[in-house]
mmCIF file of C-alpha atoms and ligand atoms in Angstrom:
data_model
loop_
_atom_site.group_PDB
_atom_site.id
_atom_site.type_symbol
_atom_site.label_atom_id
_atom_site.label_comp_id
_atom_site.label_asym_id
_atom_site.label_seq_id
_atom_site.Cartn_x
_atom_site.Cartn_y
_atom_site.Cartn_z
ATOM 1 C CA MET A 38 0.937 -3.522 -24.635
ATOM 2 C CA ARG A 39 2.681 -6.037 -22.319
ATOM 3 C CA ILE A 40 4.745 -5.678 -19.158
ATOM 4 C CA THR A 41 8.360 -6.686 -19.755
ATOM 5 C CA SER A 42 9.976 -5.951 -16.394
ATOM 6 C CA ALA A 43 9.239 -4.884 -12.826
ATOM 7 C CA ASP A 44 12.165 -3.425 -10.858
ATOM 8 C CA ILE A 45 12.353 -2.344 -7.248
ATOM 9 C CA ILE A 46 14.428 0.708 -6.365
ATOM 10 C CA VAL A 47 15.236 1.454 -2.720
ATOM 11 C CA THR A 48 16.731 4.857 -2.009
ATOM 12 C CA SER A 49 17.268 7.047 1.024
ATOM 13 C CA PRO A 50 17.492 10.759 0.234
ATOM 14 C CA THR A 51 16.713 11.969 3.812
ATOM 15 C CA ARG A 52 14.190 9.153 4.318
ATOM 16 C CA ASN A 53 13.896 5.630 2.882
ATOM 17 C CA PHE A 54 11.653 5.118 -0.150
ATOM 18 C CA VAL A 55 10.687 1.944 -2.023
ATOM 19 C CA THR A 56 9.654 2.475 -5.648
ATOM 20 C CA LEU A 57 8.349 -0.046 -8.175
ATOM 21 C CA LYS A 58 9.151 0.646 -11.810
ATOM 22 C CA ILE A 59 7.116 -1.269 -14.386
ATOM 23 C CA THR A 60 8.405 -1.282 -17.980
ATOM 24 C CA THR A 61 6.369 -2.234 -21.058
ATOM 25 C CA ASP A 62 7.241 -3.480 -24.540
ATOM 26 C CA GLU A 63 6.139 -0.080 -25.911
ATOM 27 C CA GLY A 64 8.790 1.672 -23.831
ATOM 28 C CA ILE A 65 6.248 3.293 -21.488
ATOM 29 C CA THR A 66 7.216 2.988 -17.819
ATOM 30 C CA GLY A 67 5.164 3.481 -14.661
ATOM 31 C CA LEU A 68 6.146 4.215 -11.047
ATOM 32 C CA GLY A 69 4.474 3.109 -7.814
ATOM 33 C CA ASP A 70 5.258 3.903 -4.169
ATOM 34 C CA ALA A 71 5.668 0.942 -1.786
ATOM 35 C CA THR A 72 7.249 2.767 1.159
ATOM 36 C CA LEU A 73 6.388 1.350 4.598
ATOM 37 C CA ASN A 74 8.376 3.260 7.198
ATOM 38 C CA GLY A 75 10.660 0.978 9.242
ATOM 39 C CA ARG A 76 9.653 -2.122 7.223
ATOM 40 C CA GLU A 77 10.795 -0.927 3.789
ATOM 41 C CA LEU A 78 12.852 -3.997 2.878
ATOM 42 C CA ALA A 79 9.989 -6.384 3.699
ATOM 43 C CA VAL A 80 7.864 -4.751 0.983
ATOM 44 C CA ALA A 81 10.817 -4.621 -1.423
ATOM 45 C CA ALA A 82 11.329 -8.380 -0.928
ATOM 46 C CA TYR A 83 7.586 -9.090 -1.293
ATOM 47 C CA LEU A 84 7.575 -7.270 -4.627
ATOM 48 C CA ARG A 85 10.865 -8.664 -5.875
ATOM 49 C CA ASP A 86 10.426 -12.295 -4.762
ATOM 50 C CA HIS A 87 6.665 -12.805 -5.133
ATOM 51 C CA VAL A 88 5.026 -10.170 -7.348
ATOM 52 C CA ALA A 89 7.446 -9.128 -10.114
ATOM 53 C CA GLN A 90 7.259 -12.448 -11.976
ATOM 54 C CA LEU A 91 3.435 -12.374 -11.919
ATOM 55 C CA LEU A 92 3.443 -9.065 -13.792
ATOM 56 C CA ILE A 93 5.643 -10.082 -16.730
ATOM 57 C CA GLY A 94 3.559 -10.542 -19.883
ATOM 58 C CA ARG A 95 0.389 -8.969 -18.415
ATOM 59 C CA ASP A 96 -1.537 -6.202 -20.157
ATOM 60 C CA PRO A 97 -0.831 -3.075 -18.026
ATOM 61 C CA HIS A 98 -4.212 -1.594 -18.945
ATOM 62 C CA ARG A 99 -6.014 -4.256 -16.855
ATOM 63 C CA ILE A 100 -5.707 -2.387 -13.545
ATOM 64 C CA GLU A 101 -8.762 -3.809 -11.737
ATOM 65 C CA ASP A 102 -8.032 -7.380 -12.825
ATOM 66 C CA THR A 103 -4.368 -7.126 -11.789
ATOM 67 C CA TRP A 104 -5.384 -5.675 -8.407
ATOM 68 C CA GLN A 105 -7.861 -8.504 -7.758
ATOM 69 C CA TYR A 106 -5.368 -11.112 -8.972
ATOM 70 C CA LEU A 107 -2.700 -9.916 -6.538
ATOM 71 C CA TYR A 108 -5.196 -9.495 -3.674
ATOM 72 C CA ARG A 109 -7.330 -12.629 -4.041
ATOM 73 C CA GLY A 110 -4.722 -14.786 -5.737
ATOM 74 C CA ALA A 111 -2.259 -14.685 -2.832
ATOM 75 C CA TYR A 112 -4.665 -16.394 -0.388
ATOM 76 C CA TRP A 113 -3.124 -14.173 2.358
ATOM 77 C CA ARG A 114 -5.117 -10.976 2.219
ATOM 78 C CA ARG A 115 -4.578 -7.533 3.695
ATOM 79 C CA GLY A 116 -1.787 -6.420 6.019
ATOM 80 C CA PRO A 117 0.507 -3.433 5.552
ATOM 81 C CA VAL A 118 3.249 -5.268 3.632
ATOM 82 C CA THR A 119 0.911 -6.921 1.123
ATOM 83 C CA MET A 120 -1.196 -3.816 0.592
ATOM 84 C CA ALA A 121 1.816 -1.497 0.138
ATOM 85 C CA ALA A 122 3.120 -3.905 -2.511
ATOM 86 C CA ILE A 123 -0.259 -4.022 -4.303
ATOM 87 C CA ALA A 124 -0.486 -0.229 -4.003
ATOM 88 C CA ALA A 125 2.793 0.182 -5.879
ATOM 89 C CA VAL A 126 1.576 -2.029 -8.737
ATOM 90 C CA ASP A 127 -1.762 -0.181 -8.883
ATOM 91 C CA MET A 128 -0.109 3.266 -9.025
ATOM 92 C CA ALA A 129 2.415 2.175 -11.648
ATOM 93 C CA LEU A 130 -0.402 0.861 -13.861
ATOM 94 C CA TRP A 131 -2.357 4.133 -13.526
ATOM 95 C CA ASP A 132 0.860 5.965 -14.421
ATOM 96 C CA ILE A 133 1.257 3.828 -17.548
ATOM 97 C CA LYS A 134 -2.396 4.235 -18.523
ATOM 98 C CA GLY A 135 -2.090 8.010 -18.222
ATOM 99 C CA LYS A 136 1.098 8.124 -20.283
ATOM 100 C CA ALA A 137 -0.436 5.865 -22.940
ATOM 101 C CA ALA A 138 -3.523 8.121 -23.114
ATOM 102 C CA GLY A 139 -1.463 11.329 -23.000
ATOM 103 C CA LEU A 140 -3.482 12.445 -19.943
ATOM 104 C CA PRO A 141 -2.734 13.179 -16.290
ATOM 105 C CA VAL A 142 -4.252 10.508 -14.043
ATOM 106 C CA TYR A 143 -6.856 12.887 -12.572
ATOM 107 C CA GLN A 144 -8.405 13.152 -16.042
ATOM 108 C CA LEU A 145 -8.813 9.369 -16.136
ATOM 109 C CA LEU A 146 -10.509 9.516 -12.721
ATOM 110 C CA GLY A 147 -13.230 11.836 -13.992
ATOM 111 C CA GLY A 148 -11.416 15.146 -14.348
ATOM 112 C CA ALA A 149 -10.829 17.980 -11.897
ATOM 113 C CA SER A 150 -13.571 18.830 -9.401
ATOM 114 C CA ARG A 151 -11.612 21.880 -8.157
ATOM 115 C CA THR A 152 -8.720 24.114 -9.171
ATOM 116 C CA GLY A 153 -6.343 22.691 -6.558
ATOM 117 C CA LEU A 154 -6.088 21.093 -3.139
ATOM 118 C CA MET A 155 -6.280 22.907 0.183
ATOM 119 C CA THR A 156 -3.387 21.707 2.356
ATOM 120 C CA TYR A 157 -2.217 21.708 5.930
ATOM 121 C CA GLY A 158 1.375 21.810 7.107
ATOM 122 C CA HIS A 159 2.976 20.744 10.400
ATOM 123 C CA ALA A 160 3.724 23.564 12.827
ATOM 124 C CA SER A 161 5.399 22.704 16.097
ATOM 125 C CA GLY A 162 7.312 24.353 18.899
ATOM 126 C CA ARG A 163 8.955 23.618 22.198
ATOM 127 C CA ASP A 164 7.309 26.734 23.617
ATOM 128 C CA LEU A 165 4.618 29.155 22.460
ATOM 129 C CA PRO A 166 6.888 31.739 20.741
ATOM 130 C CA GLU A 167 8.554 28.956 18.744
ATOM 131 C CA LEU A 168 5.164 27.463 17.895
ATOM 132 C CA PHE A 169 3.774 30.842 16.787
ATOM 133 C CA ASP A 170 6.814 31.400 14.518
ATOM 134 C CA SER A 171 6.279 27.993 13.009
ATOM 135 C CA VAL A 172 2.560 28.696 12.407
ATOM 136 C CA ARG A 173 3.428 32.024 10.725
ATOM 137 C CA ARG A 174 5.964 30.341 8.482
ATOM 138 C CA HIS A 175 3.422 27.744 7.357
ATOM 139 C CA ILE A 176 0.886 30.437 6.546
ATOM 140 C CA GLU A 177 3.543 32.340 4.566
ATOM 141 C CA GLU A 178 4.356 29.155 2.635
ATOM 142 C CA GLY A 179 0.729 29.090 1.496
ATOM 143 C CA HIS A 180 -0.949 26.560 3.775
ATOM 144 C CA GLN A 181 -4.572 27.414 4.449
ATOM 145 C CA ALA A 182 -4.619 25.214 7.558
ATOM 146 C CA VAL A 183 -2.024 24.289 10.166
ATOM 147 C CA ARG A 184 -1.435 21.254 12.378
ATOM 148 C CA ILE A 185 -0.448 22.235 15.917
ATOM 149 C CA GLN A 186 1.934 20.004 17.923
ATOM 150 C CA SER A 187 3.664 21.294 21.017
ATOM 151 C CA SER A 188 6.032 20.190 23.730
ATOM 152 C CA VAL A 189 4.400 19.206 27.008
ATOM 153 C CA PRO A 190 5.983 20.178 30.349
ATOM 154 C CA GLY A 191 7.320 17.012 31.956
ATOM 155 C CA ILE A 192 7.780 15.141 28.636
ATOM 156 C CA PRO A 193 11.404 15.584 27.489
ATOM 157 C CA ALA A 194 10.994 14.851 23.738
ATOM 158 C CA LEU A 195 7.760 14.451 21.848
ATOM 159 C CA TYR A 196 7.096 12.926 18.434
ATOM 160 C CA GLY A 197 5.932 15.567 15.942
ATOM 161 C CA VAL A 198 7.746 18.430 17.685
ATOM 162 C CA ALA A 199 10.981 19.470 15.966
ATOM 163 C CA ALA A 200 13.895 19.266 18.428
ATOM 164 C CA GLN A 201 15.318 22.534 17.067
ATOM 165 C CA PRO A 202 13.572 25.678 15.866
ATOM 166 C CA GLN A 203 12.157 24.963 12.414
ATOM 167 C CA ALA A 204 13.632 28.277 11.212
ATOM 168 C CA SER A 205 17.095 26.702 11.530
ATOM 169 C CA GLY A 206 16.295 24.386 8.630
ATOM 170 C CA VAL A 207 15.151 21.427 10.714
ATOM 171 C CA ARG A 208 11.765 20.803 9.184
ATOM 172 C CA TYR A 209 10.654 17.926 11.315
ATOM 173 C CA ASP A 210 11.837 15.821 14.202
ATOM 174 C CA HIS A 211 12.338 12.713 12.082
ATOM 175 C CA GLU A 212 13.808 14.220 8.969
ATOM 176 C CA PRO A 213 16.502 13.243 8.248
ATOM 177 C CA ALA A 214 15.257 9.929 9.543
ATOM 178 C CA GLY A 215 16.752 8.766 12.835
ATOM 179 C CA ARG A 216 19.351 6.332 11.517
ATOM 180 C CA GLY A 217 20.075 3.270 13.612
ATOM 181 C CA SER A 218 19.177 -0.366 14.060
ATOM 182 C CA ARG A 219 16.432 0.114 16.649
ATOM 183 C CA PRO A 220 13.749 2.712 17.401
ATOM 184 C CA PRO A 221 14.722 5.530 19.727
ATOM 185 C CA GLU A 222 12.612 5.508 22.892
ATOM 186 C CA GLU A 223 10.642 8.467 24.218
ATOM 187 C CA VAL A 224 8.750 8.930 27.479
ATOM 188 C CA TRP A 225 4.987 9.496 27.413
ATOM 189 C CA ASN A 226 2.563 10.874 29.984
ATOM 190 C CA THR A 227 -1.098 11.086 28.924
ATOM 191 C CA HIS A 228 -2.173 13.044 32.003
ATOM 192 C CA ALA A 229 0.379 15.824 31.348
ATOM 193 C CA TYR A 230 -0.599 15.911 27.674
ATOM 194 C CA LEU A 231 -4.359 16.151 28.331
ATOM 195 C CA HIS A 232 -3.778 18.874 30.881
ATOM 196 C CA HIS A 233 -1.487 20.966 28.670
ATOM 197 C CA LEU A 234 -2.895 20.737 25.139
ATOM 198 C CA PRO A 235 -6.052 22.866 25.610
ATOM 199 C CA THR A 236 -3.863 25.698 26.966
ATOM 200 C CA VAL A 237 -1.806 25.563 23.752
ATOM 201 C CA PHE A 238 -4.918 25.806 21.578
ATOM 202 C CA GLU A 239 -6.252 28.663 23.667
ATOM 203 C CA ALA A 240 -2.977 30.563 23.122
ATOM 204 C CA VAL A 241 -2.935 29.813 19.374
ATOM 205 C CA ARG A 242 -6.541 31.000 18.972
ATOM 206 C CA ASN A 243 -5.740 34.178 20.910
ATOM 207 C CA GLU A 244 -2.745 34.839 18.680
ATOM 208 C CA PHE A 245 -4.191 33.912 15.280
ATOM 209 C CA GLY A 246 -7.902 34.585 15.693
ATOM 210 C CA PRO A 247 -10.954 32.429 15.045
ATOM 211 C CA ASP A 248 -10.608 31.784 11.297
ATOM 212 C CA LEU A 249 -7.402 29.769 10.808
ATOM 213 C CA PRO A 250 -8.263 26.052 10.479
ATOM 214 C CA LEU A 251 -6.292 24.171 13.166
ATOM 215 C CA LEU A 252 -5.620 20.441 13.390
ATOM 216 C CA HIS A 253 -4.004 18.178 15.953
ATOM 217 C CA ASP A 254 -2.630 14.614 15.857
ATOM 218 C CA GLY A 255 -2.937 12.431 18.983
ATOM 219 C CA HIS A 256 -0.909 9.547 17.453
ATOM 220 C CA HIS A 257 -3.245 6.881 18.906
ATOM 221 C CA ARG A 258 -2.104 7.454 22.497
ATOM 222 C CA MET A 259 -5.422 7.882 24.315
ATOM 223 C CA THR A 260 -8.056 5.512 25.590
ATOM 224 C CA PRO A 261 -11.562 6.191 24.227
ATOM 225 C CA ILE A 262 -12.662 8.032 27.376
ATOM 226 C CA GLN A 263 -9.491 10.164 27.368
ATOM 227 C CA ALA A 264 -10.116 10.960 23.701
ATOM 228 C CA ALA A 265 -13.688 11.986 24.510
ATOM 229 C CA LYS A 266 -12.409 14.239 27.270
ATOM 230 C CA LEU A 267 -9.834 15.881 24.990
ATOM 231 C CA GLY A 268 -12.339 16.399 22.172
ATOM 232 C CA LYS A 269 -14.662 18.127 24.633
ATOM 233 C CA ALA A 270 -11.885 20.270 26.126
ATOM 234 C CA LEU A 271 -10.862 21.444 22.641
ATOM 235 C CA GLU A 272 -14.388 22.403 21.513
ATOM 236 C CA PRO A 273 -13.967 26.118 22.373
ATOM 237 C CA TYR A 274 -11.019 26.268 19.921
ATOM 238 C CA ASP A 275 -13.043 24.930 16.978
ATOM 239 C CA LEU A 276 -10.598 22.416 15.475
ATOM 240 C CA PHE A 277 -10.736 21.407 11.812
ATOM 241 C CA TRP A 278 -9.982 17.918 13.099
ATOM 242 C CA LEU A 279 -8.585 15.883 15.958
ATOM 243 C CA GLU A 280 -6.626 12.972 14.489
ATOM 244 C CA ASP A 281 -5.799 9.449 15.655
ATOM 245 C CA THR A 282 -7.048 9.732 19.204
ATOM 246 C CA THR A 283 -7.148 6.019 20.004
ATOM 247 C CA PRO A 284 -5.909 2.858 18.198
ATOM 248 C CA ALA A 285 -8.518 2.653 15.484
ATOM 249 C CA GLU A 286 -8.757 -1.091 15.085
ATOM 250 C CA HIS A 287 -11.289 -0.589 17.892
ATOM 251 C CA GLN A 288 -13.767 0.998 15.482
ATOM 252 C CA GLU A 289 -16.659 0.693 17.920
ATOM 253 C CA ALA A 290 -14.689 2.741 20.492
ATOM 254 C CA PHE A 291 -15.403 5.767 18.329
ATOM 255 C CA ARG A 292 -19.079 5.540 19.351
ATOM 256 C CA LEU A 293 -18.089 6.659 22.828
ATOM 257 C CA ILE A 294 -15.835 9.468 21.572
ATOM 258 C CA ARG A 295 -18.467 10.687 19.104
ATOM 259 C CA HIS A 296 -21.156 10.620 21.755
ATOM 260 C CA HIS A 297 -19.231 13.073 23.921
ATOM 261 C CA THR A 298 -17.737 15.611 21.544
ATOM 262 C CA THR A 299 -18.499 17.721 18.478
ATOM 263 C CA THR A 300 -14.793 18.118 17.636
ATOM 264 C CA PRO A 301 -14.409 16.624 14.115
ATOM 265 C CA LEU A 302 -12.461 13.348 14.018
ATOM 266 C CA ALA A 303 -9.979 11.988 11.468
ATOM 267 C CA VAL A 304 -8.474 8.511 11.436
ATOM 268 C CA GLY A 305 -7.016 5.803 9.217
ATOM 269 C CA GLU A 306 -3.372 6.477 8.299
ATOM 270 C CA VAL A 307 -2.409 2.952 9.396
ATOM 271 C CA PHE A 308 -5.421 1.309 7.728
ATOM 272 C CA ASN A 309 -4.905 -0.902 4.714
ATOM 273 C CA HIS A 310 -8.382 -2.228 3.871
ATOM 274 C CA ALA A 311 -11.946 -1.004 3.401
ATOM 275 C CA ALA A 312 -13.119 -3.213 6.285
ATOM 276 C CA ASP A 313 -11.012 -1.088 8.651
ATOM 277 C CA PHE A 314 -13.412 1.781 7.932
ATOM 278 C CA ARG A 315 -16.723 -0.115 7.841
ATOM 279 C CA THR A 316 -18.203 0.816 11.243
ATOM 280 C CA LEU A 317 -16.558 4.241 11.212
ATOM 281 C CA LEU A 318 -18.253 5.152 7.927
ATOM 282 C CA THR A 319 -21.605 3.434 8.174
ATOM 283 C CA GLU A 320 -22.231 4.852 11.677
ATOM 284 C CA ARG A 321 -20.756 8.275 10.755
ATOM 285 C CA LEU A 322 -18.238 8.039 13.612
ATOM 286 C CA ILE A 323 -15.544 10.070 11.827
ATOM 287 C CA ASP A 324 -15.406 13.103 9.532
ATOM 288 C CA TYR A 325 -12.211 12.493 7.527
ATOM 289 C CA VAL A 326 -10.601 9.422 5.928
ATOM 290 C CA ARG A 327 -6.836 9.526 6.617
ATOM 291 C CA ALA A 328 -5.829 6.573 4.432
ATOM 292 C CA ALA A 329 -2.886 6.907 2.035
ATOM 293 C CA ALA A 330 -2.840 5.484 -1.489
ATOM 294 C CA THR A 331 0.530 3.904 -0.600
ATOM 295 C CA HIS A 332 -0.777 1.884 2.365
ATOM 296 C CA PHE A 333 -4.339 1.273 1.257
ATOM 297 C CA GLY A 334 -3.632 -0.748 -1.901
ATOM 298 C CA GLY A 335 -3.346 2.161 -4.325
ATOM 299 C CA ILE A 336 -5.595 4.589 -6.153
ATOM 300 C CA THR A 337 -8.190 1.939 -7.060
ATOM 301 C CA PRO A 338 -9.342 0.996 -3.507
ATOM 302 C CA LEU A 339 -8.884 4.541 -2.183
ATOM 303 C CA ARG A 340 -11.305 5.742 -4.853
ATOM 304 C CA LYS A 341 -13.798 3.074 -3.776
ATOM 305 C CA ILE A 342 -13.615 3.923 -0.064
ATOM 306 C CA MET A 343 -14.071 7.626 -0.856
ATOM 307 C CA ASP A 344 -17.175 6.784 -2.880
ATOM 308 C CA THR A 345 -18.524 4.857 0.129
ATOM 309 C CA ALA A 346 -17.550 7.741 2.454
ATOM 310 C CA ALA A 347 -19.461 10.169 0.216
ATOM 311 C CA GLU A 348 -22.658 8.303 1.034
ATOM 312 C CA TYR A 349 -22.124 9.309 4.675
ATOM 313 C CA GLN A 350 -20.966 12.914 4.028
ATOM 314 C CA ILE A 351 -17.403 12.007 5.061
ATOM 315 C CA LYS A 352 -14.467 13.657 3.300
ATOM 316 C CA SER A 353 -10.848 12.885 2.452
ATOM 317 C CA GLY A 354 -7.837 13.942 4.520
ATOM 318 C CA PHE A 355 -5.228 11.675 2.939
ATOM 319 C CA HIS A 356 -2.030 10.936 4.855
ATOM 320 C CA GLY A 357 0.830 12.930 3.298
ATOM 321 C CA PRO A 358 3.941 12.822 5.511
ATOM 322 C CA THR A 359 7.462 12.825 4.077
ATOM 323 C CA ASP A 360 7.750 9.057 4.491
ATOM 324 C CA ILE A 361 5.282 8.686 1.626
ATOM 325 C CA SER A 362 7.283 9.232 -1.554
ATOM 326 C CA PRO A 363 6.507 11.915 -4.151
ATOM 327 C CA VAL A 364 4.970 9.093 -6.244
ATOM 328 C CA GLY A 365 2.509 8.175 -3.468
ATOM 329 C CA LEU A 366 1.729 11.822 -2.806
ATOM 330 C CA ALA A 367 1.090 12.431 -6.509
ATOM 331 C CA ALA A 368 -1.255 9.421 -6.649
ATOM 332 C CA GLN A 369 -3.482 10.808 -3.923
ATOM 333 C CA ALA A 370 -3.252 14.368 -5.265
ATOM 334 C CA HIS A 371 -4.687 13.160 -8.593
ATOM 335 C CA LEU A 372 -7.467 11.373 -6.709
ATOM 336 C CA GLY A 373 -8.107 14.341 -4.413
ATOM 337 C CA LEU A 374 -8.462 16.632 -7.408
ATOM 338 C CA ALA A 375 -11.028 14.337 -9.014
ATOM 339 C CA ILE A 376 -13.335 13.210 -6.191
ATOM 340 C CA HIS A 377 -16.238 15.361 -5.037
ATOM 341 C CA ASN A 378 -15.746 14.679 -1.317
ATOM 342 C CA PHE A 379 -12.186 16.008 -1.040
ATOM 343 C CA GLY A 380 -11.528 17.586 2.375
ATOM 344 C CA ILE A 381 -7.880 18.560 2.815
ATOM 345 C CA GLN A 382 -4.439 17.198 1.878
ATOM 346 C CA GLU A 383 -1.615 16.840 4.389
ATOM 347 C CA TYR A 384 1.465 18.328 2.733
ATOM 348 C CA MET A 385 4.821 18.563 4.472
ATOM 349 C CA GLY A 386 6.827 19.046 1.281
ATOM 350 C CA HIS A 387 9.758 16.734 0.571
ATOM 351 C CA SER A 388 13.419 17.603 1.178
ATOM 352 C CA GLU A 389 15.761 19.033 -1.475
ATOM 353 C CA ALA A 390 17.585 15.693 -1.671
ATOM 354 C CA THR A 391 14.291 13.891 -2.303
ATOM 355 C CA HIS A 392 13.508 16.316 -5.135
ATOM 356 C CA THR A 393 16.811 15.465 -6.840
ATOM 357 C CA VAL A 394 15.763 11.798 -6.951
ATOM 358 C CA PHE A 395 12.061 12.276 -7.787
ATOM 359 C CA ARG A 396 11.354 14.967 -10.415
ATOM 360 C CA GLN A 397 7.758 16.054 -10.232
ATOM 361 C CA SER A 398 5.204 18.117 -12.067
ATOM 362 C CA MET A 399 3.350 18.909 -8.809
ATOM 363 C CA THR A 400 2.983 22.583 -7.910
ATOM 364 C CA PHE A 401 2.045 24.404 -4.701
ATOM 365 C CA LYS A 402 1.047 27.961 -5.392
ATOM 366 C CA ASP A 403 -1.603 30.437 -4.292
ATOM 367 C CA GLY A 404 -2.333 28.111 -1.387
ATOM 368 C CA LEU A 405 -3.259 25.170 -3.595
ATOM 369 C CA LEU A 406 -1.501 21.893 -4.378
ATOM 370 C CA HIS A 407 -1.899 20.586 -7.937
ATOM 371 C CA PRO A 408 -0.460 17.348 -9.380
ATOM 372 C CA GLY A 409 0.319 19.007 -12.744
ATOM 373 C CA ASP A 410 -0.757 18.119 -16.263
ATOM 374 C CA THR A 411 2.074 15.835 -17.310
ATOM 375 C CA PRO A 412 0.637 12.542 -18.618
ATOM 376 C CA GLY A 413 0.485 9.839 -15.925
ATOM 377 C CA LEU A 414 1.288 10.629 -12.291
ATOM 378 C CA GLY A 415 3.811 13.325 -13.224
ATOM 379 C CA VAL A 416 6.804 11.898 -11.339
ATOM 380 C CA GLU A 417 10.052 10.620 -12.854
ATOM 381 C CA LEU A 418 12.752 8.768 -10.934
ATOM 382 C CA ASP A 419 16.405 9.651 -11.555
ATOM 383 C CA GLU A 420 17.941 6.228 -10.947
ATOM 384 C CA GLU A 421 21.498 7.537 -10.851
ATOM 385 C CA ALA A 422 20.558 10.068 -8.181
ATOM 386 C CA ALA A 423 18.651 7.336 -6.318
ATOM 387 C CA ALA A 424 21.735 5.085 -6.310
ATOM 388 C CA ALA A 425 23.739 7.875 -4.670
ATOM 389 C CA HIS A 426 21.479 7.522 -1.583
ATOM 390 C CA PRO A 427 21.546 3.847 -0.536
ATOM 391 C CA TYR A 428 19.101 2.447 2.040
ATOM 392 C CA GLN A 429 19.970 3.043 5.670
ATOM 393 C CA GLN A 430 18.188 1.469 8.602
ATOM 394 C CA ALA A 431 16.000 4.072 10.301
ATOM 395 C CA TYR A 432 13.045 3.776 12.648
ATOM 396 C CA LEU A 433 10.392 6.008 14.103
ATOM 397 C CA PRO A 434 10.592 6.220 17.891
ATOM 398 C CA CYS A 435 8.471 4.193 20.263
ATOM 399 C CA ASN A 436 7.295 5.466 23.644
ATOM 400 C CA ARG A 437 7.135 4.169 27.201
ATOM 401 C CA LEU A 438 5.422 5.379 30.352
ATOM 402 C CA ALA A 439 7.598 6.581 33.240
ATOM 403 C CA ASP A 440 7.532 3.077 34.777
ATOM 404 C CA GLY A 441 8.846 1.539 31.559
ATOM 405 C CA THR A 442 5.555 0.186 30.176
ATOM 406 C CA ILE A 443 5.504 0.326 26.381
ATOM 407 C CA HIS A 444 2.644 2.549 25.242
ATOM 408 C CA ASP A 445 0.305 2.729 22.215
ATOM 409 C CA TRP A 446 1.058 4.925 19.287
HETATM 410 O O1 LIG B 80 5.293 6.610 9.263
HETATM 411 C C1 LIG B 80 4.508 7.230 10.196
HETATM 412 C C2 LIG B 80 4.434 8.720 9.967
HETATM 413 O O2 LIG B 80 4.124 8.956 8.637
HETATM 414 C C3 LIG B 80 3.390 9.319 10.826
HETATM 415 O O3 LIG B 80 3.786 9.244 12.156
HETATM 416 C C4 LIG B 80 3.121 10.746 10.493
HETATM 417 O O4 LIG B 80 1.227 10.733 11.974
HETATM 418 C C5 LIG B 80 1.771 11.178 10.988
HETATM 419 C C6 LIG B 80 1.064 12.180 10.198
HETATM 420 O O5 LIG B 80 -0.076 12.468 10.536
HETATM 421 O O6 LIG B 80 1.633 12.662 9.215
HETATM 422 MG MG1 LIG B 81 -0.942 11.195 11.946
#
């Protein structure tokens, strides 16, 4: 079998998605997700102008060799744009291999280690009653665990907290994506946040009891000592994990956080290379790997980092927001089903419009996510439907302190 074409499809049903479609001379096609929120067209250009021609004529079965060729052969290694592009090629080749074998990708990765994947959904509220309603709705939908994000008095709008009640159909604050040519700006106040958040968790525990697994995302806004303080303050509420406390390129900063708190830690959604995790894994500074197949170079390197993590009793908690396409989500669902050290899968569920563009075999029932048994990744792209939703500029917000200083996130 030989690759005959590699096409890049950019579509925006609610959010922007970049998809690579590889076609072979045997008529088998494969899809890969290359979506990098806010920098989508950079990855599309990287694939179209620098990668597509390298794929023509190659044997699609040679996944490892193609990965190494694109990674080592470019001279410029790593970085989110490069690794999202390589990820798309890697996923598309796994998709083709599965279709050629007549097997879902998880079978090629060693077969299922479990019947399905435990998930968490995103609950949020501008006040406690709204938050409680949102938690209840996520439990009713089947999630076994819930992420808790809440407004903070003194902070007018907060990323991760829907600006309207989620019952009104607004599922998330950035879906549909905030269209426009520059990021909206929000105000941030770490002191107010650190003061308020433990009171929210106390209220949620009082309302829902001790057994519901609860998570929280700090979006990289704390210093290491602030993160340590928060982890300690949240210990009575027994979190499943505290995510992205501090910008994680400072891997050694996690020594300080770990030293002070027993709250489990998750990090890595912005990572794109195994080296980003080296200190965190080998010193057991985290409990969950947050990488996404889409941003980490695909299924192949994500499998390898999870095998390394297993040596240190660290589990998966792959990044699954709605700005990872159904193809990227399927890729990590197949991997999560196969690996032994699966932890939890983030699952927000894509919008109706997204489902008209990407048809998937994935199911979510009885509290478990399953990628389905269709050969390959189990996702097909309706190109006509995709064309009906052209790319639109959209950016996540950035945040500033009250005095105007731009802040981490
Ligand atoms: O593109 C960035 C979003 O995917 C991210 O902000 C969502 O933090 C996030 C999460 O945990 O899903
Ligand atoms: Mg996050």
